[in-house]
Every structure is written in C-alpha cells, then in structure tokens.
Coordinates of C-alpha atoms and ligand atoms in Angstrom, one line a residue:
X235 CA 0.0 0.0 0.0
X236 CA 2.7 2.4 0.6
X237 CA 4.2 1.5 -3.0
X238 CA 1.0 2.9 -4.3
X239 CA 0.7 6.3 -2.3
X240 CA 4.3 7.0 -3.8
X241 CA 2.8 6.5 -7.7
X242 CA -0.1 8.7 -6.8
X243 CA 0.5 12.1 -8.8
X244 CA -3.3 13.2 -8.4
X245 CA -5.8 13.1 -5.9
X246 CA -9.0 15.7 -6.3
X247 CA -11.6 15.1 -3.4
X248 CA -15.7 16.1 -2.9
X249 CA -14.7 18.6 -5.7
X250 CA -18.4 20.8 -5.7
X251 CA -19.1 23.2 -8.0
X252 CA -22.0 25.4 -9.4
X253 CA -22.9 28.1 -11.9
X254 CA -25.2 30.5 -11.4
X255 CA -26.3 28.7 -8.3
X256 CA -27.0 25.5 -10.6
X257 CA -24.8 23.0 -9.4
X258 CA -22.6 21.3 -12.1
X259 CA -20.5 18.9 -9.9
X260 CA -21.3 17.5 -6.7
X261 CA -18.6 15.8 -4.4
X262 CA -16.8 14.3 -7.1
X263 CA -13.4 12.7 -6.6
X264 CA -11.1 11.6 -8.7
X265 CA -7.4 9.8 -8.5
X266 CA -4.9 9.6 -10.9
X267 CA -1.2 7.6 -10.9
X268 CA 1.7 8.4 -13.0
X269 CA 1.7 6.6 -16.1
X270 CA -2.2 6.2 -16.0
X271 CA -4.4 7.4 -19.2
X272 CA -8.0 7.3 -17.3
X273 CA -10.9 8.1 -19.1
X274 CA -13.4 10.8 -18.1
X275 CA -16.9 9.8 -19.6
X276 CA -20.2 11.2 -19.7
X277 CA -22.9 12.8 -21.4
X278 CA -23.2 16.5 -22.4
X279 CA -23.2 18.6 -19.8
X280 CA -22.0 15.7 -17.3
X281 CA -19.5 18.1 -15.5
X282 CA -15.9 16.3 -17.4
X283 CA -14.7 20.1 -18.9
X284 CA -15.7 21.7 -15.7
X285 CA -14.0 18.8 -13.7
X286 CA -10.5 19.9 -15.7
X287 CA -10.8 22.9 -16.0
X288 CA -11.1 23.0 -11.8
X289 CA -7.3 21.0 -11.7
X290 CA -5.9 23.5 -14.0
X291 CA -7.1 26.2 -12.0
X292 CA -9.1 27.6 -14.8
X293 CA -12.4 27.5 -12.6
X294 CA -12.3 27.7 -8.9
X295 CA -14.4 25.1 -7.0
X296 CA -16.9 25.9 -4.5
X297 CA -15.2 23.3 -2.5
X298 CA -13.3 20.4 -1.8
X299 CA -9.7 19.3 -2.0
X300 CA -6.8 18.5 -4.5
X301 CA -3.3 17.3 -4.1
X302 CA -0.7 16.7 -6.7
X303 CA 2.1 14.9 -5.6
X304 CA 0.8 14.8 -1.8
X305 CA 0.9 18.6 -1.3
X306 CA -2.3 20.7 -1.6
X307 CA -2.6 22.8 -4.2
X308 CA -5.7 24.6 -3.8
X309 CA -3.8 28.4 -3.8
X310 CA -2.1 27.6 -6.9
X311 CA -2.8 29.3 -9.7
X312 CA -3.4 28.2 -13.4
X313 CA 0.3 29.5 -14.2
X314 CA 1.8 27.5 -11.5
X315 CA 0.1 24.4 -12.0
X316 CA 1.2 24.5 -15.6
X317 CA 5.2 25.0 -14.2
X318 CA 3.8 22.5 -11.9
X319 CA 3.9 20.0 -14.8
X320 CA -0.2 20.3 -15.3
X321 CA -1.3 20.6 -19.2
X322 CA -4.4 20.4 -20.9
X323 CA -5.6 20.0 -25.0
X324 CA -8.8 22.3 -24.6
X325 CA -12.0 21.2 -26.2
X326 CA -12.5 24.5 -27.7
X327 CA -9.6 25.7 -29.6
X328 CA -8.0 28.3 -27.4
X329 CA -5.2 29.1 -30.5
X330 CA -4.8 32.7 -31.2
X331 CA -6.2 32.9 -34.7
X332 CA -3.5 35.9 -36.2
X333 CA -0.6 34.4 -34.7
X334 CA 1.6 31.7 -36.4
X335 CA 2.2 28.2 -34.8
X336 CA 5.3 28.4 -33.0
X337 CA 3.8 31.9 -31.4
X338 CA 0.9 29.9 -29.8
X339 CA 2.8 26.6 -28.7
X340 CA 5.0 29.2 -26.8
X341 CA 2.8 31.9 -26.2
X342 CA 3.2 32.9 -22.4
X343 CA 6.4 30.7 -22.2
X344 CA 8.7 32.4 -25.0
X345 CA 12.0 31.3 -24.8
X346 CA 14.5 34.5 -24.9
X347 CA 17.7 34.6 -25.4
X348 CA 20.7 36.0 -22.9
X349 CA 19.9 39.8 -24.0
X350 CA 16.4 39.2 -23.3
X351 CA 15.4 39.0 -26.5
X352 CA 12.8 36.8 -28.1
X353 CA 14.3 33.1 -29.3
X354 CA 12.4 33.0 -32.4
X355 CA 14.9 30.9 -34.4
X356 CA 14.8 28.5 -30.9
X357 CA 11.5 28.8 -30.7
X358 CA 10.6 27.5 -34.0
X359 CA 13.0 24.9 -34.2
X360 CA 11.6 23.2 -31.5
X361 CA 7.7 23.3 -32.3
X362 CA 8.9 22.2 -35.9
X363 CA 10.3 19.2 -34.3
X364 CA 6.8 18.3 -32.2
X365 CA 5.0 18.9 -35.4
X366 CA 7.0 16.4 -36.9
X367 CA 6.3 13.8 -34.5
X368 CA 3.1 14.8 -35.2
X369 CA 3.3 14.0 -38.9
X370 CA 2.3 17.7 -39.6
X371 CA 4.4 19.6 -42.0
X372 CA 2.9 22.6 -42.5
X373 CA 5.4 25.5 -41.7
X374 CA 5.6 26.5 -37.9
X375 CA 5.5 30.2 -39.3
X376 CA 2.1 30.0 -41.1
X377 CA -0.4 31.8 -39.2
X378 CA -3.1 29.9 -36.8
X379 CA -5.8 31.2 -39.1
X380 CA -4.8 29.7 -42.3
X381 CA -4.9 26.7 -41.0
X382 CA -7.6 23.8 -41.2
X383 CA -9.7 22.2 -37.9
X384 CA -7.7 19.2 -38.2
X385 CA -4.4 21.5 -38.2
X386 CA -5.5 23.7 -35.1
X387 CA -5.9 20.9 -33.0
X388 CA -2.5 19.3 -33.6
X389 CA -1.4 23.0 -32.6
X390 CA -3.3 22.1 -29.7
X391 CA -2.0 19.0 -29.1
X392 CA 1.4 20.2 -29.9
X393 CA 1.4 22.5 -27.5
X394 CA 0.3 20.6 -24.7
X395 CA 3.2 17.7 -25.5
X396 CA 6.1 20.3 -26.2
X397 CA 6.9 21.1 -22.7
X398 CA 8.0 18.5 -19.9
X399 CA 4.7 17.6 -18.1
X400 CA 3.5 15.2 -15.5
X401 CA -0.5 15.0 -16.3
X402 CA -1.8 16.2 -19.9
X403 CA -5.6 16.6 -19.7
X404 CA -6.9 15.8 -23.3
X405 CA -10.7 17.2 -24.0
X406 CA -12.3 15.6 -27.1
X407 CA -8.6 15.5 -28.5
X408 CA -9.4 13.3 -31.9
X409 CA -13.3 15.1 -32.7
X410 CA -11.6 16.5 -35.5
X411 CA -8.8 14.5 -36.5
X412 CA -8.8 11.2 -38.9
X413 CA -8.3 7.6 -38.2
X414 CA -4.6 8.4 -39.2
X415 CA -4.0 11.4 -37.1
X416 CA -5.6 9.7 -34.4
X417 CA -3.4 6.9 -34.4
X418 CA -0.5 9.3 -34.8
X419 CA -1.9 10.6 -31.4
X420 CA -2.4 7.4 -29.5
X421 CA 1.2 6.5 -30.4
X422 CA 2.1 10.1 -28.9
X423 CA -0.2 8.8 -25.8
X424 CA 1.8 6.0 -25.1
X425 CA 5.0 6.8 -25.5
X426 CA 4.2 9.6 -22.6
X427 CA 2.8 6.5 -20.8
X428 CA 6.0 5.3 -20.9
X429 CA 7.7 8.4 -19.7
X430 CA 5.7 7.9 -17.3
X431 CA 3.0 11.0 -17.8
X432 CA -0.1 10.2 -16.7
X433 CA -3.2 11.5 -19.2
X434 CA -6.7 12.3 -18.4
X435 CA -8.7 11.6 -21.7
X436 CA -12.1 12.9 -22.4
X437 CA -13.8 11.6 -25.2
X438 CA -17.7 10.9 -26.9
X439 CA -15.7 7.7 -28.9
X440 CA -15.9 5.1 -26.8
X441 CA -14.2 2.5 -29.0
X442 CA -11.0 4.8 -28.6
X443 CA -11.2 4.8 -24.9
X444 CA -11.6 0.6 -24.8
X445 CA -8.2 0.8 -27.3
X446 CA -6.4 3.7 -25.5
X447 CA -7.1 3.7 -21.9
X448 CA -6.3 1.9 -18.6
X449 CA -9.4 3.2 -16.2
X450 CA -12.6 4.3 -17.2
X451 CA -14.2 6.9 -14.7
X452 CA -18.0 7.8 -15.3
X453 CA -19.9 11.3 -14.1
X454 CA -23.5 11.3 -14.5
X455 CA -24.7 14.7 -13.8
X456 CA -21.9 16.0 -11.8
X457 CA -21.7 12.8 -9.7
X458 CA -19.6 10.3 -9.8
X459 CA -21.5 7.1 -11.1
X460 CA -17.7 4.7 -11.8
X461 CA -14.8 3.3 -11.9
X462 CA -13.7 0.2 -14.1
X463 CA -11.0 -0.9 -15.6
X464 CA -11.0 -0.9 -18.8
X465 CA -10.9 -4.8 -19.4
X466 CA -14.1 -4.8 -17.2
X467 CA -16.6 -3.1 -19.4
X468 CA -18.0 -3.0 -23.3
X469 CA -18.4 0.2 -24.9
X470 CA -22.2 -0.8 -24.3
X471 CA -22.4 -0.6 -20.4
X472 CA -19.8 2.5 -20.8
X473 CA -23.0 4.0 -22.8
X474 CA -25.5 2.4 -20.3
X475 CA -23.8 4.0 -17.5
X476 CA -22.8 7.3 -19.0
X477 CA -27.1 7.7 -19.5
X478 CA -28.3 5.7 -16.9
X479 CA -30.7 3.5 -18.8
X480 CA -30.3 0.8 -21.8
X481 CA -29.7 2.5 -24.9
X482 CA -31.5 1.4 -28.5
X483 CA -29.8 1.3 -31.4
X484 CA -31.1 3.3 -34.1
X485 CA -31.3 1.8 -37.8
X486 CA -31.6 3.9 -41.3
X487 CA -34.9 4.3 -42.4
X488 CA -35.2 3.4 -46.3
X489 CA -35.9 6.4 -48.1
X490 CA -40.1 6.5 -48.8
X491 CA -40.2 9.8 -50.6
X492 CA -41.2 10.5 -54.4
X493 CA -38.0 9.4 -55.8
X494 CA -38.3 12.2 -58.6
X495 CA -39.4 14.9 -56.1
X496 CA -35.6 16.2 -56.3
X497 CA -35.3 19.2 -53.8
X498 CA -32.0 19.9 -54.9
X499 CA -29.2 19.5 -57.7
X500 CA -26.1 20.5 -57.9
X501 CA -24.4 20.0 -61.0
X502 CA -20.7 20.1 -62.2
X503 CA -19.0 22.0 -59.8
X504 CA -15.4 22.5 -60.5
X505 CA -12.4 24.9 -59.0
X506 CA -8.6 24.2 -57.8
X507 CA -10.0 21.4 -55.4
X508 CA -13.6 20.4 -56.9
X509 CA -13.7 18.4 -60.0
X510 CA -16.8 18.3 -61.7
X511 CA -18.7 17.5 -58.7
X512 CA -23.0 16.7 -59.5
X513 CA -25.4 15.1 -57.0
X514 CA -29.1 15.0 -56.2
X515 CA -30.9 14.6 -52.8
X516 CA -34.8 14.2 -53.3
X517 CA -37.6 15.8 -50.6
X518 CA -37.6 14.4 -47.5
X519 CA -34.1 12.3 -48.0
X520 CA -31.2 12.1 -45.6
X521 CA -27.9 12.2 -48.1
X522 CA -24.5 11.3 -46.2
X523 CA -21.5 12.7 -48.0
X524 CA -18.3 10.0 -46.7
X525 CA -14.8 10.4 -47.5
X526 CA -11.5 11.6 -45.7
X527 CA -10.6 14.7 -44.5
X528 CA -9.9 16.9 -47.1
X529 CA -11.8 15.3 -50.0
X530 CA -13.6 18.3 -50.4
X531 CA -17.1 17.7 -48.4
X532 CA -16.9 21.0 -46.8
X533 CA -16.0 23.1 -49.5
X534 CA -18.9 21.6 -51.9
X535 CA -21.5 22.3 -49.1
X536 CA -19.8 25.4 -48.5
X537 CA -20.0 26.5 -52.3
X538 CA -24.3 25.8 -52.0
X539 CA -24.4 27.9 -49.3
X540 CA -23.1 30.7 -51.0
X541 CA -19.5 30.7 -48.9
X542 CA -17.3 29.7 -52.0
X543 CA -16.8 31.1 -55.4
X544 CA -16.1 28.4 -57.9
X545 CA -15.2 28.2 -61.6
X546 CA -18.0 26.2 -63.0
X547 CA -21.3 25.0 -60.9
X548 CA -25.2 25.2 -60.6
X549 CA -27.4 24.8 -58.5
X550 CA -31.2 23.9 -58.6
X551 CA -33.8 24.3 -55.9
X552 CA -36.9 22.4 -57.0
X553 CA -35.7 22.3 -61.0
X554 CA -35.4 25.8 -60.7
X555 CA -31.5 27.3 -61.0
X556 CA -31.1 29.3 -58.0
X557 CA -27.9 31.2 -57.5
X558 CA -26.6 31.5 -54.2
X559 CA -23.8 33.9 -54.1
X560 CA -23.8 34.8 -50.2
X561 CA -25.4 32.9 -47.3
X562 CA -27.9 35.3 -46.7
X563 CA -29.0 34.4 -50.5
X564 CA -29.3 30.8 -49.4
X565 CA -30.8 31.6 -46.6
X566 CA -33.7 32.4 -48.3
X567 CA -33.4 30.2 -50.7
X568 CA -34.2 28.1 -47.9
X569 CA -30.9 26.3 -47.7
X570 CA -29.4 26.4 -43.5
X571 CA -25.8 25.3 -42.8
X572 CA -24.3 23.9 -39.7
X573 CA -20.9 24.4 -39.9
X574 CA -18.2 21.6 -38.6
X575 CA -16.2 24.3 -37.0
X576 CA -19.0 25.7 -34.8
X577 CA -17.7 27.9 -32.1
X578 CA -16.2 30.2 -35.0
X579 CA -18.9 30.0 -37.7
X580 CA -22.1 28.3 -36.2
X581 CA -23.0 30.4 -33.1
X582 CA -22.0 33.6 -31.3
X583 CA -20.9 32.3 -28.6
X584 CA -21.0 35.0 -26.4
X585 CA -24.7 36.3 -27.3
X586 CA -27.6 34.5 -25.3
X587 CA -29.5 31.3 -26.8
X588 CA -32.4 33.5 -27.6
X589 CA -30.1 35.6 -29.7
X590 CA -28.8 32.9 -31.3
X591 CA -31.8 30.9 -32.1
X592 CA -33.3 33.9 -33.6
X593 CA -30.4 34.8 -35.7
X594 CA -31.8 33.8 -39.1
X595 CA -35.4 34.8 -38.2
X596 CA -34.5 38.3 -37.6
X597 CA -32.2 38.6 -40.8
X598 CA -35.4 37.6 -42.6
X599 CA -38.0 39.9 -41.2
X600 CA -35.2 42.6 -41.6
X601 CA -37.1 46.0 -41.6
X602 CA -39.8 45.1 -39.4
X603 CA -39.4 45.8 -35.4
X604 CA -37.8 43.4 -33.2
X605 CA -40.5 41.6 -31.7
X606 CA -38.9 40.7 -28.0
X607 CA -42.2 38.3 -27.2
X608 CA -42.0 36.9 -30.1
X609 CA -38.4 35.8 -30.2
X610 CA -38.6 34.2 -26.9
X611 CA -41.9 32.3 -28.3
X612 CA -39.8 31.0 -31.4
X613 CA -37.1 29.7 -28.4
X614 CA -39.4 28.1 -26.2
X615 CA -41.0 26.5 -29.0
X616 CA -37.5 25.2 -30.2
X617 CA -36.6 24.3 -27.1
X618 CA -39.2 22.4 -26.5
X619 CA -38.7 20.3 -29.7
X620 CA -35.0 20.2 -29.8
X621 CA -35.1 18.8 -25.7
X622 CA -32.2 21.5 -25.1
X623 CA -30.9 21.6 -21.5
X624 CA -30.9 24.9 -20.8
X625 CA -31.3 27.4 -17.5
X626 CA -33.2 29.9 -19.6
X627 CA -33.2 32.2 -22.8
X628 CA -30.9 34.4 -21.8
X629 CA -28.3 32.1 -21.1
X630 CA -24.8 32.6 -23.1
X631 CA -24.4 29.8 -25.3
X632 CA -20.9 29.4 -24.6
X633 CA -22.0 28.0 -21.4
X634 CA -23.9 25.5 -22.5
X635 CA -22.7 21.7 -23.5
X636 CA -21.5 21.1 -27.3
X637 CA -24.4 18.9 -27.6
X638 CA -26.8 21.7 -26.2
X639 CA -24.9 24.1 -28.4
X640 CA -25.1 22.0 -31.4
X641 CA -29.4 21.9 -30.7
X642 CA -29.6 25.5 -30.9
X643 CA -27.8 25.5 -34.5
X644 CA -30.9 23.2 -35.3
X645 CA -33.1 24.8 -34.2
X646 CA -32.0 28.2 -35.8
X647 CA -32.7 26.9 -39.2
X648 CA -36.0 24.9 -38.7
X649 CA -37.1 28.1 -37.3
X650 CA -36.8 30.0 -40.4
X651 CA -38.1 26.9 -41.6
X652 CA -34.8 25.8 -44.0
X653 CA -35.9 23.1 -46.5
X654 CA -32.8 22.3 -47.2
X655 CA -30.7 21.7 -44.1
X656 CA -26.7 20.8 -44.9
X657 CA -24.7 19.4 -41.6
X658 CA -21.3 19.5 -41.4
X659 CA -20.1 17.1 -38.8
X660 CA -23.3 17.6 -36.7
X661 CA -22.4 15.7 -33.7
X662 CA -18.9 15.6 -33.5
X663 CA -17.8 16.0 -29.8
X664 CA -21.2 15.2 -28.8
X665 CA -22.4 12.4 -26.6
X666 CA -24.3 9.1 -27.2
X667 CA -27.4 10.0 -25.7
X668 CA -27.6 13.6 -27.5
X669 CA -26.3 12.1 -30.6
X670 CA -29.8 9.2 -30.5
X671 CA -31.7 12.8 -30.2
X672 CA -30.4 14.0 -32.9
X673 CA -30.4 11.9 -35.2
X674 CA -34.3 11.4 -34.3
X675 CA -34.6 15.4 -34.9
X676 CA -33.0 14.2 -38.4
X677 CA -35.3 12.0 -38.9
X678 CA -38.2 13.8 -37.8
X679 CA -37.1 16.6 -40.6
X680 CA -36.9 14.4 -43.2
X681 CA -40.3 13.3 -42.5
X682 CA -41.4 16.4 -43.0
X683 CA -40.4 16.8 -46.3
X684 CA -37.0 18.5 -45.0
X685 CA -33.7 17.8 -47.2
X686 CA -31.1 16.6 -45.6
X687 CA -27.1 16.3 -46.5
X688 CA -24.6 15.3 -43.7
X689 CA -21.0 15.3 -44.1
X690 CA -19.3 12.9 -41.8
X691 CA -16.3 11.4 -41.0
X692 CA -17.5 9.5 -38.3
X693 CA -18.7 5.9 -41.4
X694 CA -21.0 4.5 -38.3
X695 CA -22.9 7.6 -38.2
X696 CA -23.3 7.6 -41.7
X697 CA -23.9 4.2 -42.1
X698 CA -26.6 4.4 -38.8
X699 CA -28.5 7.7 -40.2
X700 CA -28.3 7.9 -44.1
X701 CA -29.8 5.1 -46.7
X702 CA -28.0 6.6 -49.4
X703 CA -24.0 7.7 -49.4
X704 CA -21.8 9.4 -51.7
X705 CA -18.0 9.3 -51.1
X706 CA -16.0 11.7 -52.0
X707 CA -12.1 11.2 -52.7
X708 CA -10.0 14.2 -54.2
X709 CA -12.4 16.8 -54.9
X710 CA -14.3 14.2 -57.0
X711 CA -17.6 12.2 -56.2
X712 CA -16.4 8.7 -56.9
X713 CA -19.5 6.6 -56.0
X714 CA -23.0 6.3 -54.2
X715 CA -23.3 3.0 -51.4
X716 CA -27.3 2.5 -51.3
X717 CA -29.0 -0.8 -49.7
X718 CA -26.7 -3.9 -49.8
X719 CA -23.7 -2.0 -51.1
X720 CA -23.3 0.1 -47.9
X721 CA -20.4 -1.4 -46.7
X722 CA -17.3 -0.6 -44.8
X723 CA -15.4 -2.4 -46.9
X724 CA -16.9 -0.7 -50.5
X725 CA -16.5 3.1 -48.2
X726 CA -12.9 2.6 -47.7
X727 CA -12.2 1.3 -51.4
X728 CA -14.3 4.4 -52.6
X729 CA -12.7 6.8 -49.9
X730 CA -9.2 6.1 -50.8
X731 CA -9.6 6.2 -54.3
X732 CA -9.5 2.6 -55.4
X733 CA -13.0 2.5 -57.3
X734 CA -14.2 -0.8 -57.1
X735 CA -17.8 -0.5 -56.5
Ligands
ATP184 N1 -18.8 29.0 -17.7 C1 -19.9 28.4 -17.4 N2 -21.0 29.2 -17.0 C2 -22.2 28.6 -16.7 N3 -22.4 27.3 -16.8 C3 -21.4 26.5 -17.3 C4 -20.1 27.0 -17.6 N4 -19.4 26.0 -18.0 C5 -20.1 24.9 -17.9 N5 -21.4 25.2 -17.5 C6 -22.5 24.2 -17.3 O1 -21.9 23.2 -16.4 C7 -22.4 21.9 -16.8 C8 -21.3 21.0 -17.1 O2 -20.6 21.4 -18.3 P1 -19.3 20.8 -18.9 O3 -18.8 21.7 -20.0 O4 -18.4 20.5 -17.8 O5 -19.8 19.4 -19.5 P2 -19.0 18.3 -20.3 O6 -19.2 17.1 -19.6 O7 -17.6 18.8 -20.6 O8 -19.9 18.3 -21.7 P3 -19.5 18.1 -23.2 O9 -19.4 16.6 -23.4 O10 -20.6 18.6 -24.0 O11 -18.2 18.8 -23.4 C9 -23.3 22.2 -18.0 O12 -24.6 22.2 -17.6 C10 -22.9 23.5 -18.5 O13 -24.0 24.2 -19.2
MG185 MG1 -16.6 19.3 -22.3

C-alpha cells in the first residue's frame, strides 16, 4: 500500500461546483497515478470540462480538495500548475487565430535569449520538431488562421506535449482529426505513458477509450456514477452507464419519398479542389457525403451555401437554378448550414440562446421591429422540440454543453423553416445519448419533407442515419453506397480512391 501512495500524482476530493447557483458537480473525486491514461466519460453537460478545467485552475471550486504529488494545491494558480507540470488540450480551440504556430505553442512561455530578446529561431525549431512527431508539415511560421480544424488541433496538441509535463488533460482530442491522425496521437499517448505521464482523456468515442485507456471513470450529472478498468466493461455498459438507462440502437430508415421529387441538384461543380462534382438529394431524404478529411465535403457544401466562389457550378432548388452567391442568399433560398467548425462560424458564442436561435429569423424579417415576445416564443417553442438543457433564454451559449450548443444550430434553421438543411459534422464531440436525439430530430425533418445532407467522417454515423452515401475522394464524387452496397469495406475502397464499387 505504501508502493502505491508514492505513484499517486493526483488526488481531487468532494470537488463541488455550481454556476449561477445551478450545481454542475457534486462531491466528485477523482485519482490519478503516473503513467495512467483514465478516461473521463459522460454525457453532455455531465461536468468532465468543468472537472478539468477546476485541476488546471481555470475555474475555482466551490469546495473540496486536491493534491498533486501529496501537497495541496488549492492556492495555486493556473500558471503555477502549468510550471507544476499540469497541461491540458482544450476542447474549444484556445489558439490565437492571427498568430503563427510556433507563437501559440509558446505563447506565455517564450524562450529568450541571454539579452532578453525573443528566441524566435529556438522557438521555431523546436515546435517544428513536435509537429513532426506529429506528422504535420505545415510550416511553424504559417499563421493559426490559415490553418484547417484538423491543423488547429494538432497546434493544440502540440502545444500541450512540447513542454516536460506530468498530467496532460486531453478534452475531445481526436473530434476533428482522422483515423490516421488519431493513431499518430495514440502513439504520442503511449509513449508519454511510458515516460511515465499520466493523461486524463475525455472523449464521446468510446471504442478509442476501450483501445487507448487503462481506467474508465464515469460522471452522471456532476456525480460520480464509476470506476472500471478498462478490461471490465463494453463500450455498451460504458454508454448504459454514461445515460443511466439501456440504450436502443437506431437503424436507417429506407428512403419513402417520391424518388423524382428532387429538392436539390447540384451540378458540375469544379475549382482548384472540386472536380466536376454533381449530385441530387430528393424531398424528404437524408444524403451522407463519406470520405476523408480533405476530400472536399466541406467546400462543396460550402459553395451551396453561398460561402465559395467556384469556376464552374449550378445549382437547382426544385428544378429551378437558384444562384446562391452569399449565405444570406441561401438563406432564403431556404438552404441552412451547420458548420463543422461551430464555435467560429455556427453560433455567437458569447450572445444568449435567444439571440442565437433567432439569428436567421430576424435577418429575414429585416425591416420590421424586433419583436422581444416573439423571439422568446420561437425559443421556447425550439426548445421544446429540440429537448435542449438549458437554465433559460438568456443564457450565453458558450455556457452551455456542445451537444446543447449544437441543438440551438438546429433549431436556428428549422425556425426560419430551412428546407434544405446541410450538416457538417453535426455531432462531432457530442455524446451518445444527445447524438440518438439528434439523429431522431433528423429524422423527424426528413419526414417532414425537409432535405437533408450530412458530411461525416465518423462511417457508423453515416452508415446508422443515411440510406444513401456518396463518397467523395479528391475533390471528386467517386461513388454512391445504397442498400446492400453500404459497406465498410466498399466506403474505404471508394474513400481512398481505389474505385471498385
Ligand atoms: N462558464 C460556465 N458558466 C455557466 N455554466 C457552465 C459554464 N461551463 C459549464 N457550465 C455548465 O456546467 C455543466 C457541465 O458542463 P461541462 O462543460 O463541464 O460538461 P461536459 O461534460 O464537458 O460536456 P461536453 O461533453 O458537452 O463537453 C453544463 O450544464 C454547462 O452548461
Ligand atoms: Mg466538455
């Protein structure tokens, strides 16, 4: 027993906490040993960011203890704990946008030289070399904002690995990233095991936690519900416990629309990355666009939407050509986006859920008065049908869970009544139980006569919500999976560019 008290790096006990006099966490403890990767689970909302962000000493608790290494460390500060050894991949991207790489991996830890001058040609040296372990080549010099999601979180990660540290805290680390980068990452993960770091992984994909982590620790509502090794438990009861109740599985439902009721077209796209890209999606259908990162799903739905200029393309809403040359134009055109990248293109994240929900509403009614009673009608309404967990209207949205947040994007465009809805990555980073609700609000929508289109790179999702796929590979649509054909096997041969199908 005293072996073990010597290993133990970590130690948080009856942490409370509570927001606005809601509380969030409640008695929660929680133990970590060097050389540990434990995974935090739980739904939206369940308290794992807050539960971080409290050992950093980004948040102060309301009460309770924690000791790192033995020693309390309750009067530290975030700065401290970091020169503790303490460092954390944050869920939301907290990169400075106009600065270039190496400036954020070392921003507020510069390395200067003997006249007290910045290190730059140090400084870059060295986050080229963590960049390189993480198989990224783009130059450290290239500014945060050029860069793709994928990119910004290997920054991220980059700059949570490129100092010497004893516990990394990893928030939804992979929610962006490929299988490929995500393997890159899990190699990274265990060779800091070895070095004995121990890593507190937060993470919605519960097949990487079974394949990355030793301990599995489980908060339902801001309690502790918990602890298993990993060998113990299926990804099932992890999901059974996260929710507290046996979860269904949902199935596609075949497509039971007018097969030539085509609610949109889009026909021969091309530009530097597009190549001739044409597809239809009829009234009422859910359409999943596969492929890899990059293969140019977000740029095609960001062309419909008005976002991207492109050599050749057109579009038709109904058999009618529509041009879209702005997203307001789409808008009413009836065409509503939610972008993969939401916290800088999907909400305002520091305006209230009222504000936000009513965003596209207002735009349209542009000229008439702001109707105060009737925007907070059109949020309780959406509320309502969207199940969002919320305090009230006037809450900031940045406060609110990603699956909470990502409800609110929904419910933006079905209340400007969008008949054309494209979602880009709609539940990435968001849990099991809100990701079933979802996809039943999907559903629901298509029933209704709504369009659907989701890009995803997440082939189960895909595979569990859309009866017809097309994969994209290169900037090219290289084939459709429909009934039988939907395979994993056919995806990967379409989405790497072997066409076999
Ligand atoms: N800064 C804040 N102000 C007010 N409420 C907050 C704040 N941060 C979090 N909350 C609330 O605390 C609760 C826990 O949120 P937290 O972000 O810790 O959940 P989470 O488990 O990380 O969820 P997710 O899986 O969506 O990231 C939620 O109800 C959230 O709305
Ligand atoms: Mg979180």
């Amino acid at each position: 027993m005293e072996m073990k008290s010597v290993d133990k790096l970590l130690e948080m006990k009856n942490i409370s906490k509570s927001f606005s006099g809601v509380k969030v966490l409640h008695d929660v403890d929680f133990s970590l040993n060097k050389g540990e990767i434990i995974a935090l689970c739980g739904e939206n909302g369940a308290g794992k960011s807050t539960l971080v962000k409290i050992l950093m000493g980004i948040y102060s608790k309301d009460s309770g203890q924690i000791f790192y290494k033995g020693e309390p460390i309750d009067h530290l500060t975030a700065l401290d704990r970091f020169n503790m050894g303490m460092s954390m991949i944050h869920q939301e991207f907290n990169l400075v946008e106009q600065l270039s790489i190496y400036q954020n991996i070392f921003l507020g830890r510069e390395i200067r030289k003997s006249n007290g001058f910045l290190d730059i040609s140090a400084m870059a040296k060295k986050s080229a070399e963590v960049m390189a372990k993480l198989k990224e080549t783009v130059p450290v010099t290239t500014p945060v904002k050029k860069l793709k999601v994928a990119q910004k979180q290997i920054v991220e990660i980059a700059r949570a690995i490129c100092f010497d540290c004893d516990i990394i805290v990893m928030d939804e680390p992979t929610a962006v990233l490929t299988d490929r980068e995500t393997e890159i990452l899990f190699d990274t993960v265990r060779e800091l095991k070895k070095r004995g770091v121990a890593v507190i992984y937060i993470s919605h994909r519960l097949a990487e936690i079974k394949q990355i982590c030793d301990k599995v620790i489980i908060l339902r509502d801001g309690n502790f519900v918990a602890e298993k090794n990993i060998d113990e438990v299926t990804e099932h009861q992890i999901a059974s416990l996260m929710v507290g109740r046996e979860l269904e599985d949902t199935a596609p439902r075949a497509f039971s629309g007018d097969p030539d009721d085509i609610a949109l077209e889009v026909s021969n796209v091309s530009d530097e990355l597009l190549k001739n890209v044409s597809f239809k999606a009829r009234k009422g259908e859910v359409v999943g666009f596969g492929g890899l990162i990059g293969a140019g799903r977000t740029e095609l739905m960001e062309y419909i939407f008005g976002l991207r200029k492109v050599k050749t393309g057109e579009i038709y809403i109904n058999g009618k050509k529509t041009v879209c040359k702005s997203p307001v134009q789409a808008m009413f055109n009836g065409i509503g986006f939610a972008t993969e990248d939401r916290k800088k293109s999907g909400i305002v994240p520091i305006r209230s859920i009222n504000d936000n929900i009513n965003y596209g509403y207002l735009l349209k009614k542009k000229g008439l008065f702001n109707n105060g009673r009737q925007m907070l009608e059109n949020t309780s309404r959406m509320k309502q049908r969207m199940n969002l967990i919320c305090r009230n209207a006037s809450q900031l949205i940045k406060t609110l869970s990603g699956g909470n947040q990502q409800k609110v994007v929904l419910g933006k465009w079905l209340l400007i009544d969008s008949n054309i809805l494209l979602l880009d990555e709609p539940t990435r980073g968001i849990d099991v139980g809100a990701r079933a609700e979802i996809y039943q609000i999907i559903n629901t929508m298509a029933d209704e006569g709504k369009t659907i289109v989701i890009v995803s790179s997440d082939l189960p999702e895909l595979l569990k919500v859309c009866p017809r796929i097309i994969v994209m590979y290169e900037g090219q649509v290289m084939g459709e999976l429909e009934g039988e054909n939907r395979t994993e096997e056919n995806f990967m041969s379409l989405a790497s560019g072997l066409k076999t199908v």
